[in-house]
Coordinates of C-alpha atoms and ligand atoms in Angstrom, one line a residue:
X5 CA -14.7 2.7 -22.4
X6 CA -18.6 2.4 -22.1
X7 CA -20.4 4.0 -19.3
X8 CA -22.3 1.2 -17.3
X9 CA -26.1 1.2 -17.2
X10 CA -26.9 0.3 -14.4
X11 CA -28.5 2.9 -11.0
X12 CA -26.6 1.5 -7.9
X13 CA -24.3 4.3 -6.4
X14 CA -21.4 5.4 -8.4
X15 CA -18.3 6.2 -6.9
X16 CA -15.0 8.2 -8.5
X17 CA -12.0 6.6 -7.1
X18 CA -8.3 8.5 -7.7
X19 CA -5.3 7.5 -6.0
X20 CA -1.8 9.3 -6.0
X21 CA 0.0 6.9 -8.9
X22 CA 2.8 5.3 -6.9
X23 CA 2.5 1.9 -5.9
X24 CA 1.7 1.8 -2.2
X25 CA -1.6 4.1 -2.9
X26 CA -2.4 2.4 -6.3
X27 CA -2.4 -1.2 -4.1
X28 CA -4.8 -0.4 -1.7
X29 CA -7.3 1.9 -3.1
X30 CA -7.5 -1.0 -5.9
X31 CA -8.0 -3.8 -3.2
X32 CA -10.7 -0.8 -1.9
X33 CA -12.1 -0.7 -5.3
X34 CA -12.7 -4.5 -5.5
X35 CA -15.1 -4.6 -1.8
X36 CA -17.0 -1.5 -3.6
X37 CA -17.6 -3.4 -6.7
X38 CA -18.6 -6.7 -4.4
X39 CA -21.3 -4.2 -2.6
X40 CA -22.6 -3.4 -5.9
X41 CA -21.4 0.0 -5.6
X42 CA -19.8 1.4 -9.5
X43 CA -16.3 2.5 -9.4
X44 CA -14.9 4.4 -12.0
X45 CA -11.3 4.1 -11.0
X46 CA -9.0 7.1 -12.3
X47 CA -5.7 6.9 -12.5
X48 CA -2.9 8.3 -14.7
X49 CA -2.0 6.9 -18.2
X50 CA 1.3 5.7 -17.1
X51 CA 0.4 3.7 -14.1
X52 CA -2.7 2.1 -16.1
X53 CA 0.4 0.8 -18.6
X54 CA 2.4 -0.4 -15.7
X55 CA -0.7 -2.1 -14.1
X56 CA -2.1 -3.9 -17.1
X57 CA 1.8 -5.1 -17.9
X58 CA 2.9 -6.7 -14.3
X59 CA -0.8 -7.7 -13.1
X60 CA -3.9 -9.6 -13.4
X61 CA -6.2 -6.3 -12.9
X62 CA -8.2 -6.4 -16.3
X63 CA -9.4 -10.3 -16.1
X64 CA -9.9 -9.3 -12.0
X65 CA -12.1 -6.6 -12.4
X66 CA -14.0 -7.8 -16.1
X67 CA -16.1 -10.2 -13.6
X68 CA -17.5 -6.6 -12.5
X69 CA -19.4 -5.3 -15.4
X70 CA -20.0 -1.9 -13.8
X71 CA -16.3 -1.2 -13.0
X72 CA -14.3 0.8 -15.2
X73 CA -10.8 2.4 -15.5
X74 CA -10.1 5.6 -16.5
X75 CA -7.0 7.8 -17.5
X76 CA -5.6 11.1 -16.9
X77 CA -2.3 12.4 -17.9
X78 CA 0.5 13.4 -15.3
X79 CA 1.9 15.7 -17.7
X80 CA 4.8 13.8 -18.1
X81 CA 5.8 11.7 -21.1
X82 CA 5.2 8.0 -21.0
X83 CA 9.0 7.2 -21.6
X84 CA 10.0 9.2 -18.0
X85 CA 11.3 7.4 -15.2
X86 CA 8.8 9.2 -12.4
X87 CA 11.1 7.9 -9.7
X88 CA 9.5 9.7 -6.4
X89 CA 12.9 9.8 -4.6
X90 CA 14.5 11.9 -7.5
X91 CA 11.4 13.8 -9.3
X92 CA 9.5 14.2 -6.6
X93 CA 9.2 18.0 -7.4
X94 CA 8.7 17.9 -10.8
X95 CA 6.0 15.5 -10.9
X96 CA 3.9 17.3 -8.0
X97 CA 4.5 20.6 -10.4
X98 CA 3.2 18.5 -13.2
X99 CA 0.0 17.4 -11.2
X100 CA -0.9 21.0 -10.4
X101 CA -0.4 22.6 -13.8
X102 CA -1.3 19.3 -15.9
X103 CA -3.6 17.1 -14.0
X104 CA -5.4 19.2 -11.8
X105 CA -6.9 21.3 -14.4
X106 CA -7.8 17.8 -16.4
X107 CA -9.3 16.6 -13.3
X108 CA -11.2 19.4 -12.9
X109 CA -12.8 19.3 -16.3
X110 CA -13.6 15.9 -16.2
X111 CA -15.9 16.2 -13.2
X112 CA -17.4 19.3 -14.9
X113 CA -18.4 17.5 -17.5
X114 CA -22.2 16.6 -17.1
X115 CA -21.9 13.5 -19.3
X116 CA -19.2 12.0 -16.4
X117 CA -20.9 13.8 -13.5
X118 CA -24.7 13.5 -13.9
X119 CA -25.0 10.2 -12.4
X120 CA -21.8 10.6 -9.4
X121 CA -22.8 9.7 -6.0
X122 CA -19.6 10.4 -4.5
X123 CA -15.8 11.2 -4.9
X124 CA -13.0 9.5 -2.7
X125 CA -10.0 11.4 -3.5
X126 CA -6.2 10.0 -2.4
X127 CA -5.3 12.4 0.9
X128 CA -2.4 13.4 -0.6
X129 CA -4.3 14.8 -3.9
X130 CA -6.7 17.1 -1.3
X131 CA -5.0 19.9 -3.0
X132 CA -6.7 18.8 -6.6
X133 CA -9.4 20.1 -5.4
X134 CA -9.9 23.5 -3.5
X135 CA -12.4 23.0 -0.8
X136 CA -14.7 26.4 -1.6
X137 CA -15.0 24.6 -4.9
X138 CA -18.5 24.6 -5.4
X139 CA -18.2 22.9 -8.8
X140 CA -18.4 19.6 -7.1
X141 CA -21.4 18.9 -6.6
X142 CA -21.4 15.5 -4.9
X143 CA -19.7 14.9 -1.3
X144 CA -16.1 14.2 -1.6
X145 CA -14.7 11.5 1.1
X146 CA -10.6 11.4 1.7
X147 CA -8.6 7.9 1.7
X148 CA -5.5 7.8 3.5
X149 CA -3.3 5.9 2.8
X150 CA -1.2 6.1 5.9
X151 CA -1.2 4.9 8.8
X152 CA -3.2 7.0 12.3
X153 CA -0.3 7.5 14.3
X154 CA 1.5 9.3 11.1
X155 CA -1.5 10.9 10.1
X156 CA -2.3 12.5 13.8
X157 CA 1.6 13.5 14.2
X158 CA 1.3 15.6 11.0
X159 CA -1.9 17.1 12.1
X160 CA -0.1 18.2 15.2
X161 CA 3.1 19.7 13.2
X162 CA 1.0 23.5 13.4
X163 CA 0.9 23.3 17.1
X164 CA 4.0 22.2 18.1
X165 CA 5.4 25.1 15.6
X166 CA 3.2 27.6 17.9
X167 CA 4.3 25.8 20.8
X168 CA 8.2 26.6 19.7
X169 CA 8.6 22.4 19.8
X170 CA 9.8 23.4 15.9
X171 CA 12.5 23.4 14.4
X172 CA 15.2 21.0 15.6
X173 CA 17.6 22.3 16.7
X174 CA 20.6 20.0 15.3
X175 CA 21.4 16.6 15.4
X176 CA 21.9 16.7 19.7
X177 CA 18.3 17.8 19.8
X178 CA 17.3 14.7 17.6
X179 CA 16.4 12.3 21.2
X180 CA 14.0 15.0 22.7
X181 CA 10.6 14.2 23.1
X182 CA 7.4 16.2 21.6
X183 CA 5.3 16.0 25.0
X184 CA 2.2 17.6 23.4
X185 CA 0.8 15.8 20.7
X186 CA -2.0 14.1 22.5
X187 CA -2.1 10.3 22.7
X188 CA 1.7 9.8 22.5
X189 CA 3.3 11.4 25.3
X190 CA 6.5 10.5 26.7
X191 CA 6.6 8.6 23.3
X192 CA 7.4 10.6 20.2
X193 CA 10.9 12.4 19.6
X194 CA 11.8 14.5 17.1
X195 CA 14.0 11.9 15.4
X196 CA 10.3 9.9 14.9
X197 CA 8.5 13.2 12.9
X198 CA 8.5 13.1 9.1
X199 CA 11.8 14.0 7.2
X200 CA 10.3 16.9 6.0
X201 CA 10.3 18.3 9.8
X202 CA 13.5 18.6 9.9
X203 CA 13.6 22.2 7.8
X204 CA 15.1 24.9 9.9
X205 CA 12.8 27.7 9.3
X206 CA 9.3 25.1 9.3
X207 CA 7.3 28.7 8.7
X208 CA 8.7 29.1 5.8
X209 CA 9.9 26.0 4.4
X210 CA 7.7 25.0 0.9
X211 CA 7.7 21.3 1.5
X212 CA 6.8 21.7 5.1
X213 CA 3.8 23.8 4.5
X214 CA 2.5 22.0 1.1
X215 CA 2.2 18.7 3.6
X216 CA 0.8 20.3 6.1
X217 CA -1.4 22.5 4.7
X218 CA -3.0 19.1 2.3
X219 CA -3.6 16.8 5.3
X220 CA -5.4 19.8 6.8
X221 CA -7.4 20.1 3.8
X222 CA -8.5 16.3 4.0
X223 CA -9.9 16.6 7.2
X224 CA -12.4 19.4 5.8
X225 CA -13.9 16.8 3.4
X226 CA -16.9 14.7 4.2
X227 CA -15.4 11.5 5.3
X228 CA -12.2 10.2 6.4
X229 CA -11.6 6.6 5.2
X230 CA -8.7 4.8 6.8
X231 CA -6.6 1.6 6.3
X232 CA -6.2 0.9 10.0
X233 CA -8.4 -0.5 12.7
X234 CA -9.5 0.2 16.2
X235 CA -7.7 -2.4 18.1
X236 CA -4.6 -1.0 16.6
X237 CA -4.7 2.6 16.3
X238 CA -8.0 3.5 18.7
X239 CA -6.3 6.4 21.1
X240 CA -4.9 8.2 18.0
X241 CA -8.2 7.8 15.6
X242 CA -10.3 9.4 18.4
X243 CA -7.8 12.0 18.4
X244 CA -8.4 12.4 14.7
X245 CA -12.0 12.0 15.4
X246 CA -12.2 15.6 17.0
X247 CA -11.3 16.9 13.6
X248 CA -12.8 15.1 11.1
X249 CA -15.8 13.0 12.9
X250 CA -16.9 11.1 10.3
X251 CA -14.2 8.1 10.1
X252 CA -14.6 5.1 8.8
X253 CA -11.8 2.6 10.0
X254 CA -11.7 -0.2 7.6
X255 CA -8.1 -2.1 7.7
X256 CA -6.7 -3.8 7.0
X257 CA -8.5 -3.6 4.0
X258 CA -6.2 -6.5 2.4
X259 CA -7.1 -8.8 5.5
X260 CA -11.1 -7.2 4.4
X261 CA -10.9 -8.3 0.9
X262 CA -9.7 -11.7 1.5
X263 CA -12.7 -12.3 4.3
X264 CA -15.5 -10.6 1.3
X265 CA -14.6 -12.8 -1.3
X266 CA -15.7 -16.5 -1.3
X267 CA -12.9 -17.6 -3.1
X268 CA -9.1 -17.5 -3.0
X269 CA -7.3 -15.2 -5.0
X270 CA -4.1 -13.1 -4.7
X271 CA -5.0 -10.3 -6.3
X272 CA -2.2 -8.6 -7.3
X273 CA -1.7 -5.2 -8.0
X274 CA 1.4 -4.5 -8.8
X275 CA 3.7 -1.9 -11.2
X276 CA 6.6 -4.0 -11.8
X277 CA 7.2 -7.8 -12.6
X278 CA 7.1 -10.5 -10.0
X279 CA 9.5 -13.0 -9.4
X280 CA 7.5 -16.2 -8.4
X281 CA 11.0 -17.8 -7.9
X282 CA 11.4 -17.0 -4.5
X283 CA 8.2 -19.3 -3.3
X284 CA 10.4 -21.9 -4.3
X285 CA 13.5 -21.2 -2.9
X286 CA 11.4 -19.9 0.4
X287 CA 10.0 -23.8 -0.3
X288 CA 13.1 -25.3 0.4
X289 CA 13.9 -23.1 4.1
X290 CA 13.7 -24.4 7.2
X291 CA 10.1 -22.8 9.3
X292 CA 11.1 -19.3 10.6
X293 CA 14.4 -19.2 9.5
X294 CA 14.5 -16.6 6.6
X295 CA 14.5 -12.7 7.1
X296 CA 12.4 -11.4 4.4
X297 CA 14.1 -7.9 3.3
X298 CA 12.2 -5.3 1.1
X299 CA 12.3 -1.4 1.4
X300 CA 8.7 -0.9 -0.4
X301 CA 8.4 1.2 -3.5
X302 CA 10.0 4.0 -3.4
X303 CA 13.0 3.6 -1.0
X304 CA 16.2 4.3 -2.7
X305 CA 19.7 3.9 -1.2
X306 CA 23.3 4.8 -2.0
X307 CA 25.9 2.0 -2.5
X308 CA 27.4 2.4 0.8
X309 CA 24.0 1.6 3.0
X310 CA 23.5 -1.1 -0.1
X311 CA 26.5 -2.7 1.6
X312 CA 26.2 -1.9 5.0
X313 CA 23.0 -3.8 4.7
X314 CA 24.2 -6.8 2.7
X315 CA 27.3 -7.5 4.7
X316 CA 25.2 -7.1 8.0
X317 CA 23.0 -9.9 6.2
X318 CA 25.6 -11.9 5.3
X319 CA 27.2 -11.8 8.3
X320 CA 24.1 -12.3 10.8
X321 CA 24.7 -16.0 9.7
X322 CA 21.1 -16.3 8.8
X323 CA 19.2 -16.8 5.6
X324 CA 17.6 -13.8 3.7
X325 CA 15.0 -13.2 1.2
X326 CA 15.9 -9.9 -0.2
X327 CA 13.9 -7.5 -3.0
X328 CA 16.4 -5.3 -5.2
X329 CA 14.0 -3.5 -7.2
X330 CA 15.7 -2.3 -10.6
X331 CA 15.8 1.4 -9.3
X332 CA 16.3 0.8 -5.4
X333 CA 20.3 2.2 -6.2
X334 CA 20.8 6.2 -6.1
X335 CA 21.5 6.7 -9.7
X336 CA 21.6 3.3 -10.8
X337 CA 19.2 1.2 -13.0
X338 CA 20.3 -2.4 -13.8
X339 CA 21.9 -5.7 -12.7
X340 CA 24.1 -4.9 -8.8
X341 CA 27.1 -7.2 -9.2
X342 CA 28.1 -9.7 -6.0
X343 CA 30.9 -8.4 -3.9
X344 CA 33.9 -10.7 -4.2
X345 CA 34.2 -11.2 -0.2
X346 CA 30.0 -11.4 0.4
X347 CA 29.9 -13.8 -2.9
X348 CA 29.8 -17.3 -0.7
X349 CA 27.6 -16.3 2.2
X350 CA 25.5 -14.6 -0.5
X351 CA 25.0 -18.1 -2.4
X352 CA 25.1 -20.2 0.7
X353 CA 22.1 -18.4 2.3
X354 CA 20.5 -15.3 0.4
X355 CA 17.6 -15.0 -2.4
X356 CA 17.5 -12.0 -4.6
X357 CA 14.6 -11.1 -6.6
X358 CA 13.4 -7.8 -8.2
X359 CA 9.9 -8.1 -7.0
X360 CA 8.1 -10.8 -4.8
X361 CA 4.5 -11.3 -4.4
X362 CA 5.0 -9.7 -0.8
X363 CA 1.7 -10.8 1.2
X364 CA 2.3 -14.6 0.0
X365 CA 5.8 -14.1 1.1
X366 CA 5.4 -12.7 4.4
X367 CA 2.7 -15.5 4.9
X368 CA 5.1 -18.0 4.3
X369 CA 5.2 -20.3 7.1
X370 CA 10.2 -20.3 6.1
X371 CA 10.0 -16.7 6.7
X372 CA 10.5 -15.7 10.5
X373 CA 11.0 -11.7 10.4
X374 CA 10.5 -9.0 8.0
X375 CA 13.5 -6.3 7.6
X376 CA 11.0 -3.3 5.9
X377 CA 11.5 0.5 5.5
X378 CA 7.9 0.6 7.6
X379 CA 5.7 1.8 4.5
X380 CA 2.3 1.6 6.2
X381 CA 0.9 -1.5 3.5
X382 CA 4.4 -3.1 4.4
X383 CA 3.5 -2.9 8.4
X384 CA -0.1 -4.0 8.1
X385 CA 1.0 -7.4 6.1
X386 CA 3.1 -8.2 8.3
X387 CA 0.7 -7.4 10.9
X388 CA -1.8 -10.1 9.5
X389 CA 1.4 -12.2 8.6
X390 CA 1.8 -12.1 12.9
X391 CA 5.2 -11.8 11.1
X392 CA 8.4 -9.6 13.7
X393 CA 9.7 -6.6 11.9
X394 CA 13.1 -5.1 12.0
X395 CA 12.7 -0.9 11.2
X396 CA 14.6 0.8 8.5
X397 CA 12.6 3.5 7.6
X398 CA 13.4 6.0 4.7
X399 CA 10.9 8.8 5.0
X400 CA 7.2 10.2 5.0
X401 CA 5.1 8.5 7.6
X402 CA 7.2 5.5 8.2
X403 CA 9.7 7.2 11.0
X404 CA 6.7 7.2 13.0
X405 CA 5.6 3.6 12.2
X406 CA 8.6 2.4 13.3
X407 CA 8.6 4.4 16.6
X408 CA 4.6 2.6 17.2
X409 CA 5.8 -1.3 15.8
X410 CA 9.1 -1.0 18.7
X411 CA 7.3 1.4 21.3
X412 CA 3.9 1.1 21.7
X413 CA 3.3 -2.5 20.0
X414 CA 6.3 -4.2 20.7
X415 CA 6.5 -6.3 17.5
X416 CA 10.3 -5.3 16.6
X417 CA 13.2 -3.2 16.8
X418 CA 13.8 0.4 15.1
X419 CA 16.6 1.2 13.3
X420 CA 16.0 4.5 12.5
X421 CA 19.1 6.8 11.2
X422 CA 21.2 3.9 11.7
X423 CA 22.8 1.9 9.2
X424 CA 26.0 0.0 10.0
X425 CA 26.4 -3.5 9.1
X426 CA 27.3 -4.3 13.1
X427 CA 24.1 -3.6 14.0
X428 CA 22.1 -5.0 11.2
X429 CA 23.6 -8.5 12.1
X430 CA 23.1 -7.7 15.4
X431 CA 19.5 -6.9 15.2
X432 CA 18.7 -9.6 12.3
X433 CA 20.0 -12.1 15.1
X434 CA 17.4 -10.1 18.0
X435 CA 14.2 -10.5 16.0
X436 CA 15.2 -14.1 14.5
X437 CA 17.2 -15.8 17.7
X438 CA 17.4 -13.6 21.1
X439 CA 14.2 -12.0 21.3
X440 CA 12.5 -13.8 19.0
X441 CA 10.0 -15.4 21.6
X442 CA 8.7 -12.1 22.7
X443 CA 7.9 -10.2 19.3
X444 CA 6.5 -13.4 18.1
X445 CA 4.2 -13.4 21.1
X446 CA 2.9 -9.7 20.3
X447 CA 3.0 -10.3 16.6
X448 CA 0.8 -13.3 17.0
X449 CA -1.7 -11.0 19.3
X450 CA -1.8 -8.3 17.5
X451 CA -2.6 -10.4 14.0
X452 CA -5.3 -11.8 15.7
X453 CA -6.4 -8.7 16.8
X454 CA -6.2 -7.9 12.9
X455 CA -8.4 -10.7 11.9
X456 CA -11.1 -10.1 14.4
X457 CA -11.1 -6.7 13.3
X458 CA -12.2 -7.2 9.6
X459 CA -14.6 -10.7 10.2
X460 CA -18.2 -10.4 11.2
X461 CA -18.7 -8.6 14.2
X462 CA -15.6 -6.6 14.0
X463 CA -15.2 -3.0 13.9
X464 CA -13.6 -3.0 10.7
X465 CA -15.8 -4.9 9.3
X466 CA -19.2 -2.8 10.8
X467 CA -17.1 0.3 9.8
X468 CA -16.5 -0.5 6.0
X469 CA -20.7 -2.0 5.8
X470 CA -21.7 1.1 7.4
X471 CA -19.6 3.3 5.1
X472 CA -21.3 1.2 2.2
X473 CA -24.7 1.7 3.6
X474 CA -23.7 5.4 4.0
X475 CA -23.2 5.6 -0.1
X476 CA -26.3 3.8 -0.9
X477 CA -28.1 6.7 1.0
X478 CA -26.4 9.5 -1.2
X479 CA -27.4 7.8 -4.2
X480 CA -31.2 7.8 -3.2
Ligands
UDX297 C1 4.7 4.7 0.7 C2 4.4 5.0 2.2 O1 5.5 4.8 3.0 C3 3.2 4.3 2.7 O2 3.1 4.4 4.1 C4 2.1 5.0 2.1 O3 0.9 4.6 2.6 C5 2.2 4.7 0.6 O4 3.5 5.2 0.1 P1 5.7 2.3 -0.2 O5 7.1 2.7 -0.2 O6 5.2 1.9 -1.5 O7 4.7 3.4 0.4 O8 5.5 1.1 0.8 P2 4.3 0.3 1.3 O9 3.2 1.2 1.8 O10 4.8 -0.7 2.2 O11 3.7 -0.3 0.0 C6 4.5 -1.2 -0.8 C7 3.5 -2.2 -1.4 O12 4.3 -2.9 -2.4 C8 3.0 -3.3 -0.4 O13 1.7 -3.5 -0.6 C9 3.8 -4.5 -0.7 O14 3.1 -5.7 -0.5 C10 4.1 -4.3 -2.2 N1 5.4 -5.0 -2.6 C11 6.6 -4.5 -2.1 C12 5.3 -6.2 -3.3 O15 4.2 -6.6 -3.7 N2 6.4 -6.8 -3.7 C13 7.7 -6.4 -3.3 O16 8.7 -7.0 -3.7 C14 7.7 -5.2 -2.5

């Protein structure tokens, strides 16, 4: 791959190689490249494979001459599974022995660094880097991924340990609520914090600390970029704001992209093959009346939630759109065969596809609620979508998302650590029938909140051109 020519700012771009980070930071990567800023975008051999297979990057980005991909290794060979839920362990180990040590180099080398302006590093690689590193010697900005309200909670985790808020105390202690993380009293419980704050001894617990101790590290950088925006997430960003000043709040940045570019496109950005088959059936529904089920990209689930779920589906009587990605079974990788008993509601009223194009989907005017394991891309399309959600969420940041889309913005109900068929008909029938008038009444605010927020005159918009004009002055 040629190094481009030209002497507008030049920006390093590396995202964590799972899907959710990959998506975004690409969609990021196209505004840069429409300000006439140069990406180089880094990612690892084995995601470049899976993106050039299942999307239309390369054609997408060849009509910008000065972007360019590049690789790294992961350590791992091409032929391994690198399914999060299972080798989560191993592939961070990898990362530090492997690709941290690669990464390093690369930026060492004077041929790739001379002309770097900046570096905007995935949060959750902050530890690629150490930050007395004086090696790099151009600013490095952080890119979250996540949500503000996730983001804050974990940046809170050290005090409510000094506090003696941590650990949980069992599964009766699950309902009480963390008073002192600023901006969400009387709001957060420990049932809402991060899986991984459930160790018992959080002082010494590897996991705990790692996560910690990284999103402390990205606020030391010289920029925080986020995929939110201030009509959304404003209380908790100024929170964040009094450690890491320098924010730019840019979401969301998929809503962004579509306002920048003058014509319509989908891009797609995705690591496994769509199944365009469901417009069609979604084609054939009746306005509202499908619940659109997907649990994201890394969500896996053993065979007795995978029914709890499909009979609650089956027997909510309504119609469903559902994604059953090849590896979304614990330990299985293939076709899921129809139960005998759910085999007539199934073909009377459900869709199953291994992959949809999820922001068309969700747009679809058939589809009336969104039954989503609260990833933070997942919440904002269905934010712009003005689209009612229905919680389930797995891990990570998205037990708090669900908390803020039932508790502070009213646009659904949370089914966190729940998952019995009675109450997913039951709340398939609250979002779609009972209730339906009142999430679809904050949905529709809050998405036009959204839109406001990333067209002219917006603060997502003013955030992401300042953030531009903040590059071009690093590169005089
Ligand atoms: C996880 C985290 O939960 C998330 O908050 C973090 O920011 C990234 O890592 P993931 O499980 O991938 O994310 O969920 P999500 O953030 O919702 O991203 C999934 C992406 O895949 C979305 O952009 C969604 O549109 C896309 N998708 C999902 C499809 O295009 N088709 C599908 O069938 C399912």
């Amino acid at each position: 791959m040629e190094e481009p020519q030209t002497t507008s700012p030049h920006v390093l771009l590396f995202p964590v190689p799972a899907q959710g980070h990959i998506n975004v930071m690409l969609k990021f990567a196209e505004l840069l490249s429409l300000s006439s800023i140069r990406v180089t975008f880094l990612t690892t051999e084995h995601s470049y494979r899976q993106l050039t297979l299942h999307s239309d990057v390369l054609p997408r980005f060849s009509l910008f001459p000065s972007f360019q991909f590049r690789t790294i290794s992961d350590g791992l060979p091409l032929s391994h599974p690198r399914i999060f839920a299972h080798h989560l362990t191993e592939m961070l180990h990898s990362f530090v022995s492997v690709t941290k040590p690669l990464f390093r180099d690369m930026l060492l080398s004077p041929h790739f660094s001379s002309d770097l302006t900046c570096l905007i590093l995935d949060g959750f690689f902050s530890y690629l880097l150490d930050i007395d590193d004086d090696f790099v010697k151009v600013p490095t900005f952080c890119f979250r991924t996540s949500g503000a309200c996730s983001t804050w909670t974990i940046l809170s985790i050290p005090n409510l340990i000094k506090q003696g808020q941590l650990p949980i105390k069992g599964e009766d202690d699950m309902d009480r609520i963390l008073d002192n993380v600023p901006g969400m009293e009387n709001l957060l419980r420990c049932r809402d914090l991060p899986g991984f704050c459930r160790a018992t001894d959080p002082n010494n617990d590897p996991i705990l600390q790692f996560i910690m101790s990284t999103f402390i590290r990205s606020t030391k950088f010289s920029a925080l970029i986020m995929n939110t925006f201030e009509d959304l997430e404003g209380p908790i960003l100024s929170n964040i704001r009094t450690l890491c000043p320098n924010l730019y709040s840019i979401g969301p940045l998929h809503a962004l992209l579509k306002t920048k570019l003058t014509h319509e496109t989908e891009s797609l950005n995705n690591l496994w093959e769509v199944d365009r088959s469901c417009l069609t059936w979604l084609g054939n529904q009746a306005a509202g009346s499908v619940i659109y089920v997907s649990f994201g990209s890394i969500t896996v689930m053993g065979n007795r939630e995978l029914m709890e779920f499909w009979h609650g589906l089956v027997n909510s009587g309504r119609s469903f759109l559902w994604v059953i990605r090849p590896d979304l079974l614990k330990g299985e990788n293939g076709e899921i065969e129809i139960p005998a008993e759910l085999e007539e509601g199934t073909k009377q009223r459900g869709y199953m596809v291994g992959w949809t194009p999820q922001e068309k989907v969700l747009c679809h005017e058939a589809v009336g609620g969104f039954l989503t394991h609260s990833g933070w891309n997942s919440t904002l399309e269905s934010i712009v979508a003005g689209k009612p959600m229905i919680c389930w969420p797995y891990g990570f940041d998205q037990l708090v998302n669900s908390r803020f889309v039932s508790n502070v913005w009213n646009l659904g109900l949370d089914m966190k650590d729940l998952c019995d068929r009675e109450t997913v008909a039951k709340m398939v029938n609250d979002v779609m029938v009972n209730r339906k008038e009142e999430f679809v009444r904050s949905a529709t605010e809050i998405a036009n909140l959204a839109r406001q927020s990333v067209n002219p005159g917006g603060s997502s918009y003013a955030n992401f051109d300042r953030l531009i004009e903040d590059i071009k002055i690093l590169s005089r």
